[in-house]
XYZ file of C-alpha atoms in Angstrom:
122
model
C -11.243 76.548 33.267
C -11.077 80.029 35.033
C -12.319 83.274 32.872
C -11.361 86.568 33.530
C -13.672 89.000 31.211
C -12.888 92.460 30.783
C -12.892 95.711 28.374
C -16.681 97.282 29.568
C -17.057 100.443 29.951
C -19.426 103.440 29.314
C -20.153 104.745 25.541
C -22.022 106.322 23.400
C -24.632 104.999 20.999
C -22.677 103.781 17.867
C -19.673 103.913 19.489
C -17.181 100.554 20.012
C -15.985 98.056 22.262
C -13.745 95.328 22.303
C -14.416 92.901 25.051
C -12.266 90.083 26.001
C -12.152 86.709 28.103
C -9.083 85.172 29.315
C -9.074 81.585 30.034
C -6.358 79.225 32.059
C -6.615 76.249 34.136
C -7.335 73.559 30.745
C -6.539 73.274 27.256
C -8.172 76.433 25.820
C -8.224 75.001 22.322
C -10.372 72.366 23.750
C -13.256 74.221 24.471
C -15.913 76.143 21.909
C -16.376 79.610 24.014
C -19.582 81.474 23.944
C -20.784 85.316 25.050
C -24.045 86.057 26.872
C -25.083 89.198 28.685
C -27.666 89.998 30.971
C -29.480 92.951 31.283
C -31.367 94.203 34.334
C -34.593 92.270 35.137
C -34.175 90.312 32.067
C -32.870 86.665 31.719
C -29.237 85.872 30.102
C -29.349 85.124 26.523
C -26.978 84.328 24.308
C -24.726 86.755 22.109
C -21.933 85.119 20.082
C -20.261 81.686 19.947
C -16.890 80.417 18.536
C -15.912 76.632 17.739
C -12.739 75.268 19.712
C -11.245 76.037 16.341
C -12.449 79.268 15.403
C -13.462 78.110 12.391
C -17.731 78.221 13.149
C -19.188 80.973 14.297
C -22.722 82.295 15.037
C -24.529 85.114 16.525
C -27.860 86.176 18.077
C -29.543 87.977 15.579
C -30.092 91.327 17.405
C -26.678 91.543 16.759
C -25.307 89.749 13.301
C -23.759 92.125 11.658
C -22.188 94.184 14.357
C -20.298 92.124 16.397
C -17.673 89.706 15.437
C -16.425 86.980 17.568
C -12.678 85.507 17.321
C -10.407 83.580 19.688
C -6.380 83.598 20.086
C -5.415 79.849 20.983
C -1.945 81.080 21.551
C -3.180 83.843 23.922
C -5.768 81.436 25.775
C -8.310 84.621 24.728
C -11.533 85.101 23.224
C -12.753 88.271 21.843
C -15.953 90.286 21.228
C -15.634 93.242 18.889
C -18.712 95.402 19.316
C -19.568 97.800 17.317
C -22.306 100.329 16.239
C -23.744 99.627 20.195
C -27.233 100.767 20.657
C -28.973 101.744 24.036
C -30.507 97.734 24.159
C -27.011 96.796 24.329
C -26.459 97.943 28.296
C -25.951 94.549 30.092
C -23.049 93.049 31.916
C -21.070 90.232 29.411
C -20.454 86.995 30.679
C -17.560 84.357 28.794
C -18.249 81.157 29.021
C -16.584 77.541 28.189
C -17.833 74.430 26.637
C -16.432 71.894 25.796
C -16.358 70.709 22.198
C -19.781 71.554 21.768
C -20.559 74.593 19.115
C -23.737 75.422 20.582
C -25.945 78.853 21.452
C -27.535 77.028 24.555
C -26.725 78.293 27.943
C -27.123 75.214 29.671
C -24.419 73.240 27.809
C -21.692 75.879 28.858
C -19.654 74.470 32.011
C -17.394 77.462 33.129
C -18.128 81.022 33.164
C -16.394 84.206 34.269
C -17.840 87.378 36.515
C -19.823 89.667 34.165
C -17.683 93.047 33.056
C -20.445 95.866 32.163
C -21.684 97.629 28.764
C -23.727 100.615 28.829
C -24.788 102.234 25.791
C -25.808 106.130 26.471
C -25.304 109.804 25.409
């Protein structure tokens, strides 16, 4: 599976974003899809994850509440719908693919795309 992320970009606190992650090379309904973002000097950690059908969901919790998750099996996309971004929000995304596994662990995610940046400032 190949990911191409994109939608970062510069904005202010409580501002919104909509990132999103488009997949081809495999059967994009076959894989649960997952966001993580890495911040400078800090490790990557997970953000949001979708089931192959969209139907599970979960989030970190430094973010339930303000960022929603979906997917578009027809489009081959996944989507990250940020809003009411804070300052600890500055990272660059990263999409990533698993395959049916619903999970919030890095390690199980096989494919991942190049990182597209969020920063949060006024």
């Amino acid at each position: 599976v190949q990911l191409q992320a994109s939608g970062g970009g510069l904005v202010r606190p409580g501002g919104s974003l909509r990132l999103s992650c488009a997949a081809s090379g495999r059967t994009f309904s076959d894989y649960a899809m997952g966001w993580f973002r890495q911040a400078p000097g800090k490790e990557r950690e997970f953000v949001a994850a979708i089931s192959w059908t969209g139907s599970m969901t979960k989030y970190a919790n430094s973010v339930k509440g303000r960022f929603t998750i979906s997917r578009d099996n027809a489009k081959n996309t996944v989507y990250l719908q940020m809003n009411s971004l804070k300052p600890e929000d500055t990272a660059a995304y990263y999409c990533a693919a698993a395959g049916r596994i619903f999970t919030e662990l890095l390690g199980e995610y096989d494919y991942w795309g190049q990182g597209t940046q969020v920063t949060v400032s006024s």
